XYZ file of C-alpha atoms in Angstrom:
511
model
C -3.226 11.116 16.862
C -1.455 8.394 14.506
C 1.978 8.125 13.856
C 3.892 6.404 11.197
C 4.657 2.838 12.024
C 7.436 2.973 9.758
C 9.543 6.484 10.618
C 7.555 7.748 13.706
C 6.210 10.874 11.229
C 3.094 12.509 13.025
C 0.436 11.675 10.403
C -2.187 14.486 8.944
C -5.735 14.697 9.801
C -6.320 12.220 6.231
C -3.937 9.769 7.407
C -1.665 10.357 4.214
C 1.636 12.652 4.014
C 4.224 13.241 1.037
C 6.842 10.674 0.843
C 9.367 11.896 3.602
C 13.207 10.692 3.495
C 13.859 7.521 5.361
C 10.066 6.634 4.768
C 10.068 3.025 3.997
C 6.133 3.173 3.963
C 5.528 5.171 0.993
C 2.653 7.779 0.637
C -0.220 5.423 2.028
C 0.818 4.732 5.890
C -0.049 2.179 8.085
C -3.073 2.943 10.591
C -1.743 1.582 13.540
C 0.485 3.543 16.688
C 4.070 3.435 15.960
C 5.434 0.305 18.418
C 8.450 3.291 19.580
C 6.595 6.548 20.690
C 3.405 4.648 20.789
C 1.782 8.302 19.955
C 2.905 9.814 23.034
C 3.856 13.583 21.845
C 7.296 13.564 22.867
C 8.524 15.449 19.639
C 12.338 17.295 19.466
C 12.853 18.224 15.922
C 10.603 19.023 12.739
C 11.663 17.840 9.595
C 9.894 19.482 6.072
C 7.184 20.708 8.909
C 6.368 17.829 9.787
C 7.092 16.572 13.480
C 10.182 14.016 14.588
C 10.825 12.093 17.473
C 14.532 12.369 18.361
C 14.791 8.305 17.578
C 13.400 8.912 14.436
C 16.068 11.391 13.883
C 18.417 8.973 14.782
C 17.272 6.380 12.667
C 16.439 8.301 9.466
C 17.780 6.125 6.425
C 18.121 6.118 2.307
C 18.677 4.152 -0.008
C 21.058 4.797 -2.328
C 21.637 8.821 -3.310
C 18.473 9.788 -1.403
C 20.636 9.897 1.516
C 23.049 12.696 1.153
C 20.077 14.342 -1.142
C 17.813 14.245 1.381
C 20.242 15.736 3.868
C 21.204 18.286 2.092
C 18.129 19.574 1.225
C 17.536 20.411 5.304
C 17.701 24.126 6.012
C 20.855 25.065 7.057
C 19.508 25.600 10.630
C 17.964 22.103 10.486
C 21.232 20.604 9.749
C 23.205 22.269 12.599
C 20.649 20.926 14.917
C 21.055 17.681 13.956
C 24.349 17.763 14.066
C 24.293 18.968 17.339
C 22.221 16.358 18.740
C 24.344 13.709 17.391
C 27.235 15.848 18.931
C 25.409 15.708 22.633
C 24.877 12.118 22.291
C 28.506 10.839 21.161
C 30.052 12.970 23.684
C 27.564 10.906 26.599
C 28.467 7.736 25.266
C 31.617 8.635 25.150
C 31.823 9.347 29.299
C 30.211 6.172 29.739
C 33.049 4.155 28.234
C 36.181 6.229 29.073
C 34.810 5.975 33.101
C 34.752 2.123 32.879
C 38.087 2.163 31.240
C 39.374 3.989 34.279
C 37.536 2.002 36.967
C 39.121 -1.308 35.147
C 43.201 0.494 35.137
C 42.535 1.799 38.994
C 40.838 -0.749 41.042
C 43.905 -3.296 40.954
C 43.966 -4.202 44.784
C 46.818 -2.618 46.977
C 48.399 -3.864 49.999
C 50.552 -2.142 53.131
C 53.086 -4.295 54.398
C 55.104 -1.597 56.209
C 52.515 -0.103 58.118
C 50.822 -2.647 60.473
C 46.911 -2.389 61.320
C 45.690 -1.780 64.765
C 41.504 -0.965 64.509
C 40.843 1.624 67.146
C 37.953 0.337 69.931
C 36.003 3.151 71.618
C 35.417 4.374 75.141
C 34.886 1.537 77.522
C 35.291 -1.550 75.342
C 36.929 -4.455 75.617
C 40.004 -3.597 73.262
C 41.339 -7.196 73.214
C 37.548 -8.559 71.684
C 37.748 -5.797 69.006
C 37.036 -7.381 65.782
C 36.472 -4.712 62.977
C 34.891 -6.017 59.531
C 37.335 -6.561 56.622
C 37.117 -3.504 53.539
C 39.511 -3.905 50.793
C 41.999 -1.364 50.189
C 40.626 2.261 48.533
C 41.580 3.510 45.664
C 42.824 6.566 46.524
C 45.314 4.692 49.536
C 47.914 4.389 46.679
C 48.060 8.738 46.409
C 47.767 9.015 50.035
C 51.077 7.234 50.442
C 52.950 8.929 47.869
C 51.711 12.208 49.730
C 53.776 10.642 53.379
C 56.798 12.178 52.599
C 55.398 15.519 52.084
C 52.902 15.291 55.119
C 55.958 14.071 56.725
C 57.294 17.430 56.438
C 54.827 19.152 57.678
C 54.694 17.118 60.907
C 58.895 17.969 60.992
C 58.079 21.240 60.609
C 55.990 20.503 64.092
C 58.088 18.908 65.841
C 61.188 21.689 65.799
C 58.857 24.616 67.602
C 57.383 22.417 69.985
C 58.504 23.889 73.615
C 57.028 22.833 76.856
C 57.500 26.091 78.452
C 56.383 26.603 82.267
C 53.282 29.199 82.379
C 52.998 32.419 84.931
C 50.402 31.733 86.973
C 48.278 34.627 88.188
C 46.978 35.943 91.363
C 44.183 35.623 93.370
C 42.673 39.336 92.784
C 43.252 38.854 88.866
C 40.948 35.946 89.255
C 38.506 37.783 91.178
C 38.541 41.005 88.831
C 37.702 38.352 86.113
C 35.313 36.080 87.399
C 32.761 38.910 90.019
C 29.533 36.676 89.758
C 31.792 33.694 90.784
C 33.587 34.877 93.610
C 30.175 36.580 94.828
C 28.537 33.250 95.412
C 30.470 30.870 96.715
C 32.057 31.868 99.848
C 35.796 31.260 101.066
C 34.949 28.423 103.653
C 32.163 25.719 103.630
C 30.826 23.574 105.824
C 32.438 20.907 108.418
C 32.369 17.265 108.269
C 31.619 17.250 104.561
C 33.500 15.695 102.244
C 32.271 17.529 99.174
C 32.767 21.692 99.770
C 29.385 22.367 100.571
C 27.445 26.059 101.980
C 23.857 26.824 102.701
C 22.484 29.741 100.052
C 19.467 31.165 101.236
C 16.261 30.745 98.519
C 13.881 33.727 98.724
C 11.924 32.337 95.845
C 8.356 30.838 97.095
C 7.106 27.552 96.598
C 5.670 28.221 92.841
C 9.087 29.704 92.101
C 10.793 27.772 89.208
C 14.179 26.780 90.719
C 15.171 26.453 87.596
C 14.084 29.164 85.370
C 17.447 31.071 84.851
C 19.349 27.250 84.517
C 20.449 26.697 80.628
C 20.421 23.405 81.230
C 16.620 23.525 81.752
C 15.790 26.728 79.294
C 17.342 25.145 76.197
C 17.604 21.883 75.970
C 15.350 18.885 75.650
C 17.435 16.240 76.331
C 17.288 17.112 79.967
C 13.655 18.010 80.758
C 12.651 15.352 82.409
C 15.619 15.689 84.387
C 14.286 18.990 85.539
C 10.737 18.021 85.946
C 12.044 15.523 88.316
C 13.918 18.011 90.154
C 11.014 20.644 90.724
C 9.028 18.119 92.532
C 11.294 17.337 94.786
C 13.088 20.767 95.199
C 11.266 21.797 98.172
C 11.611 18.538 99.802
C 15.278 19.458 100.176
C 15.068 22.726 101.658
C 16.357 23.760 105.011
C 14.212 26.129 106.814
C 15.598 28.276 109.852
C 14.930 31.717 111.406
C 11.294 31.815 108.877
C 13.950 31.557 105.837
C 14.274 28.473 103.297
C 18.093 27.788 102.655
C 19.476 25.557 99.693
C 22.803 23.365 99.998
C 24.857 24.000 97.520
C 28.186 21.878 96.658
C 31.246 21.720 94.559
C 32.173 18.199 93.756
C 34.859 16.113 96.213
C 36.897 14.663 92.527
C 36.568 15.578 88.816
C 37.359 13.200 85.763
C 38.397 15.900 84.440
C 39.332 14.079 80.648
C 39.898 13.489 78.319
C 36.708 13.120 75.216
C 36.491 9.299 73.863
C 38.777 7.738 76.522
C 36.407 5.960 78.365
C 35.564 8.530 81.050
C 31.576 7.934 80.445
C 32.467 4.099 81.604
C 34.123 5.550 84.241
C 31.400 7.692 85.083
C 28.674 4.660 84.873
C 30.974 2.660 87.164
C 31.254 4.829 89.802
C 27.616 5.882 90.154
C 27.142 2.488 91.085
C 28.898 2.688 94.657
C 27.137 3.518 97.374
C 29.040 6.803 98.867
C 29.334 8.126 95.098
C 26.546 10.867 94.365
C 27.017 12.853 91.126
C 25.182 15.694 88.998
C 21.932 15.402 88.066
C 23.842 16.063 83.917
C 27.571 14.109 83.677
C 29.077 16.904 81.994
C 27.612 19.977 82.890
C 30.535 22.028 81.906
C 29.850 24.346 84.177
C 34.123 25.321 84.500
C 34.668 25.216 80.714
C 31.611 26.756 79.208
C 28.896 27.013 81.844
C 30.815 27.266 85.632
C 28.849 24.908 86.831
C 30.540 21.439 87.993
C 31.659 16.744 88.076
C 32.690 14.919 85.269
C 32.811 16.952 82.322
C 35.667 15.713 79.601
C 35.783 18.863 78.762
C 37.843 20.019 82.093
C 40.973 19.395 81.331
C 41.478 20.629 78.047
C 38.786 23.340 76.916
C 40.020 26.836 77.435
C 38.893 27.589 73.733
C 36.271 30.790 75.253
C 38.952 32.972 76.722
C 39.580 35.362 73.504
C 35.465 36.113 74.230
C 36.426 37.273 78.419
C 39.642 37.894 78.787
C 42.796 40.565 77.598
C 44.361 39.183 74.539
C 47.561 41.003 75.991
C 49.695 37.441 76.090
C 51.005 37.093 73.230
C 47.971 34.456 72.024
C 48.508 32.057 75.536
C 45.397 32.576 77.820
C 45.840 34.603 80.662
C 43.636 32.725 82.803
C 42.983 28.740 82.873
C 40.286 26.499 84.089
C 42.381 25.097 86.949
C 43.153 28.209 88.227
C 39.271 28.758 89.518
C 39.402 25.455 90.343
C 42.150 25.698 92.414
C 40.827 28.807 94.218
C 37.612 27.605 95.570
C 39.487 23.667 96.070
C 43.013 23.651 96.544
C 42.925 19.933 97.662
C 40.404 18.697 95.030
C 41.235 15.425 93.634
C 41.218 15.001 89.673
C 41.003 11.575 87.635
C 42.142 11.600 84.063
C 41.764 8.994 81.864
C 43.834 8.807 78.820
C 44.086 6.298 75.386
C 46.063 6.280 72.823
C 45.797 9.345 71.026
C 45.695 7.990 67.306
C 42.827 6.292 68.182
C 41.435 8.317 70.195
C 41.097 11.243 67.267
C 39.306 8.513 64.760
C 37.041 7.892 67.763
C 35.713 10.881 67.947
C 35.511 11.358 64.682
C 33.358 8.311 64.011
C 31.226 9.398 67.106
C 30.833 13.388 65.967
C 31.159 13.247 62.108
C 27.105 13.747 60.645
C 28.014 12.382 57.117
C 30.147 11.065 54.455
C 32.340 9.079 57.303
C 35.175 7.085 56.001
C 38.578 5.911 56.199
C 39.262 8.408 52.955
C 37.561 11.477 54.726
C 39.141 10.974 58.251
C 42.725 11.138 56.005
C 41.695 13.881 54.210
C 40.681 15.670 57.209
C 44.093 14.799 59.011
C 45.986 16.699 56.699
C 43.697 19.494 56.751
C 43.979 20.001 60.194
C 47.882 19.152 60.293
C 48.312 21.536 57.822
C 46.358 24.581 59.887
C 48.383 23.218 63.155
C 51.282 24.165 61.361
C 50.434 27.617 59.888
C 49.884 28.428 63.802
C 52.979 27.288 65.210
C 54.831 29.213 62.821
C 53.888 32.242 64.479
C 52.906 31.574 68.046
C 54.006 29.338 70.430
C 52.454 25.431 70.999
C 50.438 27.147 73.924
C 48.787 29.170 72.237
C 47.691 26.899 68.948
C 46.874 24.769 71.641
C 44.273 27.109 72.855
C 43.344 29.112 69.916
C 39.641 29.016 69.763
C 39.641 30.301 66.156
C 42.140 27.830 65.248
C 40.113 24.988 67.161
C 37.241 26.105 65.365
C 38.421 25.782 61.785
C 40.020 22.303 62.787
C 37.913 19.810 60.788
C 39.357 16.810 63.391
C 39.854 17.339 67.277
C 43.622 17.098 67.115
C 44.520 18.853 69.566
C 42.841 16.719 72.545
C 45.349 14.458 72.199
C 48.045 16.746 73.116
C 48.196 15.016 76.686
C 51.207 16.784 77.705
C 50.594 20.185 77.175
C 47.655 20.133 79.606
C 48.672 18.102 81.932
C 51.599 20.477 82.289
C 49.566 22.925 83.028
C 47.569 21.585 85.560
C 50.516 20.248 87.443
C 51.693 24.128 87.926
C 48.578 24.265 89.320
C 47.914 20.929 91.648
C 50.115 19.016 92.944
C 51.349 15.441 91.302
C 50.008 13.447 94.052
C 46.648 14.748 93.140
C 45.952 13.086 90.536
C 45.002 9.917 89.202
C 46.072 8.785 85.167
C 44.671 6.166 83.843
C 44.373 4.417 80.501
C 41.735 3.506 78.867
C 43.742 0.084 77.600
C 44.488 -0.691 81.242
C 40.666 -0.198 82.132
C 39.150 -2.521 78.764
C 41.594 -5.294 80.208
C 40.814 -5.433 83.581
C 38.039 -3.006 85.222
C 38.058 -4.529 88.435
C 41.569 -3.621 88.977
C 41.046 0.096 87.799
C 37.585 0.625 89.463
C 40.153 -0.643 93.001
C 42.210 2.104 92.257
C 39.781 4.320 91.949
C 38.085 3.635 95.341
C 41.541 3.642 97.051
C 42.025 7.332 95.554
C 39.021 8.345 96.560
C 39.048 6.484 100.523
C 35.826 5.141 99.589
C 34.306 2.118 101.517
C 34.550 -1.891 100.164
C 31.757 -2.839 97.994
C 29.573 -5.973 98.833
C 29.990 -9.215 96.508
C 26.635 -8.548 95.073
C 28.066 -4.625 94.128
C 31.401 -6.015 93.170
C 29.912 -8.563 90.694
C 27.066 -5.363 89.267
C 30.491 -3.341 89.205
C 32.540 -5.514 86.999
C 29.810 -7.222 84.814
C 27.644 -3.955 83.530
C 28.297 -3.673 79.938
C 31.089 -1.094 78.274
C 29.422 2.651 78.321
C 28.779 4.820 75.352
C 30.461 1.651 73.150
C 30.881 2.511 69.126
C 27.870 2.300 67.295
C 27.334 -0.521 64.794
C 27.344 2.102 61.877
C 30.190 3.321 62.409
C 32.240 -0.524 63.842
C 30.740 -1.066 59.769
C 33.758 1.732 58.699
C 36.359 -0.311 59.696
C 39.641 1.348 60.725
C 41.584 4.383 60.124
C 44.163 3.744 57.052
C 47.285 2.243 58.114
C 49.333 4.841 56.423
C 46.765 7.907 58.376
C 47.563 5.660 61.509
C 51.706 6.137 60.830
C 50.659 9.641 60.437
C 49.161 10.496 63.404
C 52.172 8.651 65.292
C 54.778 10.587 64.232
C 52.370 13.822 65.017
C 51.811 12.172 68.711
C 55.723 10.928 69.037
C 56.804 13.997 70.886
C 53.934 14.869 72.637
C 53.717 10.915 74.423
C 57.157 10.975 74.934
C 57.208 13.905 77.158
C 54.043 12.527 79.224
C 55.449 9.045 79.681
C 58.651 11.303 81.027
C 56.281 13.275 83.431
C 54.472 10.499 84.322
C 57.522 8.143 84.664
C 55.980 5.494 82.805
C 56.308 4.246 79.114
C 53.033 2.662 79.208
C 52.117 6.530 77.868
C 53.955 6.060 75.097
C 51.744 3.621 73.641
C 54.199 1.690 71.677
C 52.746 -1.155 69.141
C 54.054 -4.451 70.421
C-alpha cells in the first residue's frame, strides 16, 4: 500500500485522491513510501475518510484561509478528537519539563555538621578497618531532619513509661504443667564425670529406622540435608548396646551464647569450634529453647519469647508468664551463658542490611525507624515495657528488629533467673580489636585447656565470620540524623545496662 510522501494520506487503489487540506502534493501524488510511516499501517485518526497517521495529524498545514476552513469543516466529533490528542500530548510534555525543573530546585547538596558519622561494621569485623564508600547526601535528608523534633517526641513519650520492674518467677510444677513432653524426656539427674548434662535414652527403632524422621530440622529444610545424610551413616556407629537393647546419649549443652542477632556471636561460634575440648551441634542455632526446644548457640536465646501468646494463659496483663530461662534453669541450674553485645544503633542497621530482600537504603532504613518507633509507642501507652517487649503481634508488625537492642530488659530477666557470676558479656567492639584477648576470656570461663602455638595462630588469624556482604558495604551508612535517632531511643536502655553491668563501656559513647 502507498502513502503520500507529502501528508502521510493512505493512497487509493489508482494512486490519485482529492486534494486533502495540508496536501502540498496536489491531486497527482508521488509513488514512492512516505520517508515517516514508511507504509507501516499504524493509522489513529481518519480525516474526510481517508486514513491519518497521528504525525500527520500533527503536522497538517494551510496556507492562508484554508487553514481555519479546512478545520472547520471536520465533523464536530472529528474536531474533539483532535483536540483531544493535542490535549494528551501537551499535558506529557508538560510532565517532562515541570519534573526537570524540580530535580534542578531539589538536588542542591546538603551537609550535617551536628550529627557526626560513624558507618556501622557487622558481626565479626574488624571495626577499626571499616571503610564504607562515600554517597552524597539524599534528597529527602533535608525533610527527615525537620521531622527530629517531632520523632523526638515520640521517643520522649518512650522514655517516661519505661520501668525496669522485677518479674515473679514461677514454680517448678507450673513449668511442668506447661511443658509435659519436656519434662517426660529428660530426666532430673544425668550422668557423672560429664561436663555437658548428658543421659542414655534407649532407641527401639531398628537399624533401617530413620533417626531422623520426626526431626524438623531434617523434614523441612534443605539447607541441612547433607547434614543429616551425614548423620544417618554414622548413627549406629554411636549406639550403646546393653542387656540386647541399643541406647542413645543424649546431652544438653555445658554453655550457651545465648545473644544477641548481628553481634558477632557466629565469629564467636567459628572460633570456638576450633579448640580441641569444644564440640557443638551438628546446626549453630537450632533454636530448640525459643522455637524448637532443642539446644547451643542460638542468638535467639536470650531474647525470643515472641511464641508464648500461641502456649500459654494470656492472664498477665500482656508480660509472659513463662520465659526461656526458666526451662533452662530447671534442667541446668549451673549452666554457663555467653552474651555478646554491640552497639545497638548499629546493630539494628545490621540486621537490616543482612535481612531486608529489596529496596535497601539509607532512606528506607529511616523510614522504617519511625515506623517501628511509632508502633513501640502506641504499645507502651497501654502496657508496660515488658510486655511490648515481648508482644509477638507487636514484633511481628515491626518493620525493623528494634527491640533486640533492648539489652537491659533481658538481661534483667535472666539475672532473676541465674546468677551474675554466670555469665559472660562481651562486646562485639572489644572482640574486632583484639580476638585473642576475648577468645582468653572465653577459655578461662569455660576452664578449658591452653591451645598449642599452631591452634593459637589458626585461632587468631581465621577471617571475620558471617562479615557484611559487598552489596550491602555498597549502601553506605545509616543517615547521621537516623543514627541521633536511634541514640536517644537506646540512651535509657544502655544506661541502665552499663549500671548493671558496672561498666560504661555499655554505654557506647562516641569518642
Amino acid at each position: 500500500m502507498r502513502h503520500c510522501i507529502n501528508c502521510c494520506i493512505q493512497l487509493s487503489p489508482d494512486d490519485t485522491h482529492a486534494q486533502q487540506v495540508g496536501c502540498r502534493g496536489g491531486p497527482h501524488h508521488s509513488r514512492q513510501e512516505c520517508p515517516v510511516c514508511k507504509g507501516e499501517n499504524k493509522i489513529v485518526f481518519r480525516v474526510d475518510g481517508k486514513q491519518m497517521n497521528l504525525l500527520a495529524v500533527l503536522e497538517v498545514r494551510a496556507e492562508g484561509n484554508e487553514s481555519w476552513g479546512g478545520f472547520l469543516r471536520f465533523k464536530k466529533g472529528k474536531r474533539c478528537s483532535l483536540v483531544f490528542g493535542l490535549i494528551i500530548m501537551t499535558l506529557v510534555m508538560a510532565s517532562y519539563i515541570l519534573s526537570g525543573v524540580h530535580q534542578e530546585l531539589i538536588s542542591s547538596p546538603f551537609h550535617y555538621g551536628a550529627f557526626p558519622s560513624n558507618p556501622g561494621s557487622t558481626d565479626g569485623e574488624n571495626l577499626s578497618d571499616t571503610k564504607e564508600p562515600h554517597h552524597p547526601p539524599s534528597v529527602n535528608n533535608i525533610s527527615y531532619v525537620k521531622d527530629y523534633p517531632s520523632i523526638k517526641l515520640i521517643i520522649n513519650s518512650i522514655t517516661t513509661r519505661i520501668e525496669f520492674t522485677t518479674r515473679q518467677l514461677p514454680d517448678r510444677e507450673d513449668l511442668k504443667k506447661q511443658e509435659l513432653h519436656m519434662f517426660s524426656v529428660i530426666p532430673g539427674k544425668f550422668l557423672p564425670n560429664c561436663k555437658s548434662p548428658c543421659w542414655y535414652e534407649a532407641f527401639a527403632g531398628r537399624n533401617t529406622t530413620d533417626p531422623y524422621r520426626t526431626n524438623s530440622y531434617a523434614l523441612y529444610s534443605k539447607r541441612f540435608r547433607s547434614t543429616f545424610d551425614t548423620l544417618r551413616k554414622a548413627f549406629w556407629g554411636h549406639l550403646s548396646h546393653a542387656h540386647g537393647k541399643h541406647f542413645r546419649l543424649r546431652c544438653l549443652p555445658h554453655f550457651y551464647i545465648i545473644g544477641q542477632p548481628k553481634c558477632g556471636t557466629t565469629d564467636l561460634y567459628d572460633r570456638l569450634r576450633l579448640h580441641p575440648e569444644v564440640k557443638f551441634s551438628a546446626i549453630k542455632e537450632p533454636h530448640w529453647w525459643t522455637r524448637k526446644r532443642f539446644g547451643e548457640a542460638s542468638a535467639s536465646t536470650m531474647w525470643d519469647n515472641n511464641a508464648w501468646t500461641l502456649f500459654y494463659d494470656n492472664s498477665s496483663d500482656g508480660e509472659p508468664p513463662f520465659l526461656t530461662q526458666d526451662f533452662i534453669h530447671a534442667f541446668q541450674p549451673d549452666a554457663k551463658l555467653i552474651v555478646m553485645l554491640r552497639d545497638p544503633v548499629e546493630r539494628l542497621y545490621s540486621d537490616y542490611l543482612y535481612f531486608a530482600s529489596s529496596n535497601k537504603s539509607a532512606d528506607d532504613f529511616h523510614e522504617k525507624v519511625t515506623e517501628a518507633l511509632q508502633l513501640f509507642e502506641n504499645c507502651m501507652l497501654d502496657y508496660s515495657l515488658r510486655a511490648c517487649v515481648y508482644n509477638n503481634t507487636l514484633n511481628n508488625a515491626m518493620p525493623v528488629r528494634l527491640q533486640v537492642g533492648l539489652y537491659a530488659v533481658y538481661l534483667l530477666d535472666w539475672l532473676t533467673v541465674f546468677d551474675k557470676e554466670q555469665f559472660l558479656i562481651l562486646r562485639l567492639e572489644d572482640h574486632a580489636s583484639n580476638v585473642k584477648f576475648t577468645m582468653h576470656r572465653v577459655f578461662q570461663f569455660l576452664s578449658l585447656g591452653p591451645l598449642t602455638e599452631k591452634q593459637e595462630a589458626l585461632l587468631t588469624k581465621s577471617p571475620a565470620s558471617n562479615a557484611r556482604r559487598p552489596e550491602d558495604r555498597n549502601l553506605g551508612p545509616m543517615w547521621p540524623v537516623t543514627q541521633r535517632i536511634l541514640q536517644d531511643f537506646y540512651g535509657p536502655f544502655n544506661a541502665r545496662l552499663a549500671q548493671v553491668l558496672a561498666d560504661e563501656a555499655f554505654l557506647w559513647k562516641k569518642t
